[in-house]
Coordinates of C-alpha atoms in Angstrom, one line a residue:
M292 CA -74.1 -78.7 82.2
P293 CA -72.3 -75.9 80.3
V294 CA -73.1 -72.3 81.4
Q295 CA -74.7 -71.4 78.0
R296 CA -76.9 -74.4 78.1
I297 CA -78.0 -73.6 81.7
A298 CA -78.8 -70.1 80.8
L299 CA -80.9 -71.0 77.8
F300 CA -82.9 -73.5 79.7
A301 CA -83.5 -71.0 82.4
V302 CA -84.9 -68.6 80.0
F303 CA -87.2 -71.2 78.5
L304 CA -88.6 -71.9 82.0
S305 CA -89.1 -68.2 82.6
I306 CA -91.4 -68.0 79.5
F307 CA -94.1 -69.4 81.8
S308 CA -93.8 -66.5 84.3
W309 CA -92.7 -63.3 82.7
M310 CA -93.7 -63.0 79.2
P311 CA -96.0 -60.0 78.6
A312 CA -99.7 -60.9 78.4
V313 CA -100.6 -61.0 74.7
T314 CA -103.3 -63.0 73.0
A315 CA -103.8 -61.9 69.5
D316 CA -102.9 -64.4 66.8
A317 CA -100.1 -63.9 64.5
S318 CA -102.5 -65.1 61.8
A319 CA -101.6 -63.0 58.8
C320 CA -97.9 -64.0 57.9
T321 CA -97.1 -64.7 54.4
G322 CA -94.1 -66.0 52.6
M323 CA -93.0 -66.4 49.0
R324 CA -90.1 -68.0 47.1
V325 CA -88.4 -66.5 44.2
V326 CA -85.9 -68.5 42.0
A327 CA -83.8 -66.6 39.4
K328 CA -82.7 -67.9 36.1
D329 CA -79.2 -68.5 37.4
G330 CA -80.6 -70.6 40.3
S331 CA -80.3 -67.9 42.9
V332 CA -83.1 -68.2 45.5
A333 CA -84.6 -65.6 47.7
W334 CA -87.5 -65.8 50.4
A335 CA -89.7 -62.9 51.3
R336 CA -91.9 -63.1 54.4
S337 CA -94.0 -60.7 56.4
L338 CA -94.8 -61.1 60.3
E339 CA -98.1 -59.8 61.7
F340 CA -99.1 -59.6 65.4
G341 CA -101.8 -57.6 67.3
S342 CA -99.4 -56.1 69.8
D343 CA -95.7 -55.1 69.5
I344 CA -93.7 -58.5 69.9
G345 CA -90.3 -56.5 70.5
S346 CA -88.3 -58.3 67.9
A347 CA -84.5 -58.1 67.5
L348 CA -82.2 -60.0 65.1
M349 CA -80.5 -62.8 66.9
V350 CA -77.1 -64.2 65.6
A351 CA -76.6 -67.7 67.0
Q352 CA -72.9 -68.9 66.7
R353 CA -71.5 -72.4 65.8
G354 CA -70.6 -74.4 68.8
M355 CA -73.5 -73.2 71.0
Q356 CA -75.1 -75.6 73.4
W357 CA -78.8 -75.9 73.1
T358 CA -81.5 -77.6 75.3
S359 CA -85.1 -77.8 74.5
G360 CA -87.8 -77.8 77.0
A361 CA -90.1 -80.7 77.4
P362 CA -93.4 -81.4 79.3
D363 CA -93.6 -81.2 83.0
K364 CA -90.8 -78.5 82.9
A365 CA -88.3 -81.3 82.1
Q366 CA -85.2 -81.0 79.8
G367 CA -85.8 -82.3 76.3
L368 CA -83.3 -82.7 73.4
R369 CA -79.8 -81.4 73.8
W370 CA -77.5 -80.6 70.9
T371 CA -74.3 -78.6 69.9
A372 CA -74.8 -76.1 66.9
K373 CA -73.0 -77.2 63.8
H374 CA -74.1 -74.0 61.9
A375 CA -74.7 -70.5 62.8
F376 CA -77.9 -68.7 62.0
V377 CA -79.5 -65.3 62.0
G378 CA -83.2 -64.5 62.5
P379 CA -85.6 -62.3 64.2
T380 CA -86.8 -63.0 67.8
A381 CA -89.9 -62.1 69.7
W382 CA -90.5 -60.8 73.4
G383 CA -86.8 -60.5 74.1
L384 CA -86.3 -64.3 74.2
P385 CA -83.3 -66.0 72.6
L386 CA -85.5 -68.0 70.3
P387 CA -86.0 -67.1 66.6
I388 CA -89.5 -67.2 64.8
E389 CA -87.7 -67.8 61.6
G390 CA -84.2 -67.4 60.2
M391 CA -81.5 -68.6 57.7
N392 CA -78.3 -70.5 58.6
E393 CA -74.8 -70.2 57.0
K394 CA -75.5 -72.9 54.6
G395 CA -78.5 -70.9 53.0
L396 CA -81.2 -73.1 54.8
Y397 CA -84.3 -71.3 55.8
A398 CA -86.9 -72.3 58.5
G399 CA -89.8 -70.3 59.7
G400 CA -92.8 -71.0 61.9
F401 CA -96.2 -69.7 60.9
W402 CA -99.2 -69.5 63.6
M403 CA -101.9 -72.0 63.4
T404 CA -105.2 -71.2 65.1
E405 CA -106.7 -73.5 67.8
G406 CA -108.1 -76.6 66.6
E407 CA -106.1 -76.5 63.4
S408 CA -103.0 -78.4 64.8
E409 CA -102.5 -80.9 67.5
F410 CA -98.9 -82.0 68.8
P411 CA -98.0 -85.5 69.7
D412 CA -98.8 -86.8 73.3
V413 CA -95.2 -86.9 74.5
Q414 CA -94.2 -89.5 77.2
P415 CA -91.4 -89.2 79.8
T416 CA -89.4 -91.8 77.9
D417 CA -89.6 -89.5 74.9
Y418 CA -88.1 -86.4 76.7
P419 CA -84.5 -86.9 75.7
R420 CA -85.5 -86.6 72.0
T421 CA -88.2 -84.0 72.5
V422 CA -88.0 -80.7 70.8
A423 CA -90.6 -78.0 72.0
Q424 CA -92.4 -76.1 69.2
M425 CA -90.5 -72.8 70.1
Y426 CA -87.2 -74.6 69.7
F427 CA -88.0 -76.4 66.5
V428 CA -86.6 -73.5 64.2
P429 CA -83.2 -73.4 66.0
W430 CA -83.0 -77.2 66.0
V431 CA -83.5 -77.2 62.2
L432 CA -81.1 -74.1 61.6
T433 CA -78.3 -75.3 63.7
N434 CA -78.2 -78.9 62.5
F435 CA -79.0 -79.1 58.9
A436 CA -78.1 -77.7 55.4
T437 CA -80.7 -79.2 53.1
V438 CA -84.3 -80.1 53.1
D439 CA -83.4 -83.9 52.6
E440 CA -81.4 -83.8 55.7
I441 CA -84.3 -82.4 57.7
K442 CA -86.6 -85.2 56.3
A443 CA -84.1 -87.9 57.3
A444 CA -83.8 -86.5 60.9
L445 CA -87.4 -85.7 61.6
P446 CA -88.6 -89.2 62.5
G447 CA -85.8 -89.3 65.3
I448 CA -87.4 -86.4 67.4
T449 CA -90.9 -85.8 68.7
I450 CA -92.4 -82.3 68.8
A451 CA -94.0 -81.2 72.0
G452 CA -96.5 -78.4 72.3
L453 CA -96.0 -76.6 75.6
R454 CA -98.4 -74.3 77.1
V455 CA -97.4 -70.7 77.7
E456 CA -99.3 -69.2 80.6
A457 CA -98.8 -65.6 79.6
L458 CA -100.1 -66.3 76.2
R459 CA -103.1 -68.4 77.8
T460 CA -102.6 -71.1 75.2
V461 CA -100.3 -73.7 73.7
P462 CA -98.8 -71.7 70.7
L463 CA -99.5 -73.8 67.5
A464 CA -97.5 -73.6 64.5
H465 CA -96.6 -75.3 61.2
W466 CA -93.2 -74.6 59.5
Y467 CA -91.8 -73.8 56.1
V468 CA -88.3 -75.0 55.3
M469 CA -86.3 -74.3 52.2
D470 CA -82.6 -74.9 51.1
A471 CA -80.3 -72.8 48.9
T472 CA -81.5 -74.9 45.8
G473 CA -85.1 -73.8 46.3
K474 CA -86.3 -77.1 47.5
A475 CA -89.1 -76.4 49.9
A476 CA -91.3 -78.4 52.3
V477 CA -93.9 -77.9 55.0
I478 CA -93.8 -79.6 58.4
E479 CA -97.0 -79.9 60.3
S480 CA -98.5 -81.7 63.3
I481 CA -102.0 -82.6 62.6
D482 CA -104.1 -84.9 65.0
G483 CA -100.9 -85.6 66.8
K484 CA -99.0 -86.8 63.8
V485 CA -96.0 -85.0 62.5
T486 CA -95.5 -84.9 58.7
I487 CA -93.2 -83.3 56.1
R488 CA -94.5 -82.6 52.6
D489 CA -92.8 -81.0 49.6
N490 CA -94.2 -77.5 48.8
P491 CA -94.3 -77.3 45.0
V492 CA -95.8 -73.8 44.8
G493 CA -93.3 -72.1 47.1
V494 CA -95.6 -69.9 49.2
F495 CA -97.0 -70.3 52.7
T496 CA -99.4 -68.7 55.1
N497 CA -101.3 -69.8 58.2
A498 CA -104.3 -72.1 58.9
P499 CA -105.8 -74.5 57.6
S500 CA -103.3 -77.2 56.9
F501 CA -101.0 -77.1 53.8
G502 CA -103.0 -79.8 52.1
W503 CA -106.3 -77.8 52.4
H504 CA -104.6 -74.9 50.8
L505 CA -103.3 -76.9 47.7
T506 CA -106.9 -78.3 47.3
N507 CA -108.3 -74.7 47.5
L508 CA -106.2 -73.7 44.5
R509 CA -108.5 -75.8 42.3
Q510 CA -111.1 -73.1 42.8
Y511 CA -108.9 -70.5 41.1
M512 CA -107.7 -72.4 37.9
N513 CA -109.0 -69.7 35.7
L514 CA -106.7 -67.1 37.0
N515 CA -104.1 -66.0 34.5
P516 CA -101.7 -63.0 34.2
D517 CA -102.6 -62.6 30.6
N518 CA -105.3 -59.9 30.0
V519 CA -108.7 -60.8 28.5
K520 CA -109.3 -58.6 25.4
S521 CA -113.2 -59.0 25.4
A522 CA -116.0 -61.3 25.9
K523 CA -119.4 -62.0 24.1
L524 CA -122.5 -62.1 26.0
G525 CA -125.2 -62.6 23.4
G526 CA -125.1 -59.8 21.0
Y527 CA -123.2 -57.5 23.3
E528 CA -119.3 -57.4 23.3
V529 CA -118.0 -56.8 26.9
R530 CA -114.8 -54.8 26.8
P531 CA -112.2 -54.5 29.7
L532 CA -112.1 -51.4 31.8
G533 CA -108.2 -51.6 32.0
E534 CA -105.3 -53.9 32.7
G535 CA -105.5 -57.0 34.9
T536 CA -108.5 -58.7 33.6
G537 CA -106.9 -62.1 33.6
L538 CA -106.8 -62.0 37.4
L539 CA -110.4 -60.9 37.9
G540 CA -111.6 -62.9 41.0
L541 CA -108.1 -62.9 42.8
P542 CA -109.0 -62.7 46.4
G543 CA -107.7 -59.5 48.1
D544 CA -108.6 -59.9 51.7
F545 CA -106.1 -60.8 54.7
T546 CA -107.5 -64.2 55.6
P547 CA -104.9 -67.1 55.2
P548 CA -106.7 -68.8 52.4
S549 CA -106.9 -65.7 50.4
R550 CA -103.3 -64.7 51.0
F551 CA -102.2 -68.3 50.0
V552 CA -104.1 -68.1 46.7
R553 CA -102.7 -64.5 46.0
A554 CA -99.3 -65.4 46.9
A555 CA -99.3 -68.6 44.8
V556 CA -100.5 -66.8 41.8
L557 CA -98.4 -63.7 42.0
A558 CA -95.2 -65.4 43.0
N559 CA -95.6 -67.9 40.1
S560 CA -96.7 -65.3 37.5
A561 CA -94.0 -62.7 38.0
L562 CA -91.4 -62.6 35.4
Q563 CA -88.3 -64.7 36.4
P564 CA -85.4 -62.5 37.4
D565 CA -81.9 -63.0 36.0
D566 CA -79.8 -63.3 39.1
A567 CA -79.8 -62.8 42.9
D568 CA -80.0 -59.0 42.8
G569 CA -83.3 -59.6 40.8
A570 CA -84.6 -62.3 43.0
V571 CA -84.1 -60.0 46.2
N572 CA -85.8 -57.1 44.4
L573 CA -88.7 -59.3 43.2
G574 CA -89.1 -60.7 46.7
M575 CA -89.3 -57.1 48.1
N576 CA -91.9 -56.1 45.5
L577 CA -94.1 -59.1 45.8
I578 CA -94.2 -59.1 49.7
A579 CA -95.1 -55.3 49.8
G580 CA -98.5 -56.2 48.5
F581 CA -99.2 -58.2 51.6
A582 CA -98.5 -55.4 54.0
I583 CA -101.2 -54.8 56.7
A584 CA -101.5 -51.2 58.1
K585 CA -102.7 -50.7 61.7
G586 CA -106.4 -50.5 62.0
V587 CA -107.5 -52.4 58.8
S588 CA -107.6 -55.8 60.6
R589 CA -109.2 -55.4 64.2
G590 CA -109.8 -57.5 67.1
V591 CA -110.2 -57.5 70.8
G592 CA -107.7 -59.0 73.3
A593 CA -108.3 -60.9 76.5
D594 CA -108.3 -57.7 78.4
G595 CA -111.1 -56.2 76.3
K596 CA -108.9 -53.8 74.6
P597 CA -108.8 -53.3 70.8
E598 CA -105.9 -55.0 69.1
Y599 CA -104.7 -54.5 65.5
D600 CA -103.0 -57.1 63.5
Y601 CA -100.4 -55.4 61.5
T602 CA -97.2 -56.1 59.7
Q603 CA -94.5 -55.6 62.3
W604 CA -91.5 -56.5 60.1
T605 CA -90.7 -57.8 56.7
T606 CA -87.8 -59.9 55.8
V607 CA -86.1 -61.0 52.5
Y608 CA -83.5 -63.7 52.7
D609 CA -80.8 -64.0 49.9
L610 CA -80.0 -67.7 50.2
A611 CA -77.5 -67.6 47.4
R612 CA -75.2 -64.9 48.9
K613 CA -76.2 -65.3 52.6
G614 CA -77.8 -62.1 53.3
L615 CA -80.9 -61.0 55.2
Y616 CA -82.7 -57.8 54.5
V617 CA -85.2 -56.4 57.0
R618 CA -87.5 -53.5 57.4
T619 CA -90.0 -52.6 60.1
Y620 CA -93.4 -50.9 60.2
E621 CA -91.9 -47.7 61.4
N622 CA -88.8 -47.8 59.2
Q623 CA -89.6 -48.9 55.5
N624 CA -85.9 -48.8 54.4
Y625 CA -84.5 -52.3 54.2
R626 CA -81.2 -52.9 56.1
L627 CA -78.7 -55.7 55.2
V628 CA -77.1 -58.2 57.5
R629 CA -74.4 -60.1 55.7
F630 CA -73.1 -63.5 57.0
D631 CA -69.5 -62.8 55.7
K632 CA -69.4 -59.8 58.1
L633 CA -70.6 -61.8 61.2
P634 CA -68.5 -63.5 63.8
L635 CA -70.0 -67.0 63.3
D636 CA -67.8 -68.8 65.9
G637 CA -67.9 -68.5 69.6
G638 CA -70.8 -70.5 70.9
K639 CA -73.0 -67.6 72.0
I640 CA -75.8 -65.4 70.9
L641 CA -75.2 -61.9 69.6
T642 CA -78.1 -59.3 69.0
I643 CA -78.8 -56.7 66.3
P644 CA -81.7 -54.1 67.0
M645 CA -84.4 -53.8 64.7
D646 CA -84.6 -50.0 64.5
K647 CA -88.2 -48.6 64.9
R648 CA -87.4 -45.0 64.2
F649 CA -89.4 -43.4 61.2
G650 CA -87.0 -43.1 58.3
P651 CA -84.3 -42.0 57.8
Y652 CA -85.2 -41.1 54.3
E653 CA -82.4 -40.2 51.8
D654 CA -82.8 -36.5 50.8
I655 CA -82.4 -36.1 47.0
S656 CA -83.4 -32.5 46.8
G657 CA -79.9 -31.6 45.7
Q658 CA -80.1 -33.7 42.7
A659 CA -82.4 -31.2 40.9
H660 CA -80.8 -29.9 37.8

């Protein structure tokens, strides 16, 4: 077995013993698609968790040897990376939560709560084609360029849900995938059956299942970006207090169903930008409305201590020009990683820190005149 493959598999096994004990759900992640008039596509996504997950940006090069885990600490599917990708990691592990590859294909995992998802019952004969849930994103990003390619390959694998003792659970997820054309799909494992379904609204959150979210949109058919001028109630004319009357009733809380509705309405109501610059800019503006500050969403961890689900980082992917913009809770300035400036060959992993200093902020005092 190549050295790189041995190292990755050893790290996978170590997940069961040394990951920091965290129990909060990453249950407030939101993603939205933007398609410009010239066909350029952008994707904006926020990542929330109740304790610091220690993310860094992972650059995985072409030619890298991958080996997934499987039940019983066995080895699962092995493959060689056709495409390089960039994406944020968690807990210092060489596994991305989401990312984009050099072909402009995006894949991202979104947390599902217990009882909302169930992975297949994997038998030992299936181990050679098994992809553990934490390896699903790199399997997609290193192998495929389009959503159609993923659809064709998905029946050839089985997805295993492996327990992580430090998390005290089997981390559950469902996935959003989108290619450079803007074609998007959702991959889920419900009741032990893996499905892939087109996503016509181009947004995604967490539980329940994607089909439930689409059905829930039927309760908000009245929402419209056009303002209501007035309404008659008997002999009384009700006049608006200000702008935004067409979206009265738009849910504003941080639960996954409410965020899905809000994202679907806003992302599909905003004026379509002209080009890639406009798509990236719109993505940044849209996702800003979903940020969660520390303390406004509170919970209690397994240790009995308070935990605060907050937006640890926000990413915006330029699928047309192959660029990744990222900002963190502490540093609200977006920074850019460009594929055309990265070493994409070499068969190894490179790391880019995600700076958590406050600022720096551009001082424009000298522009006073």
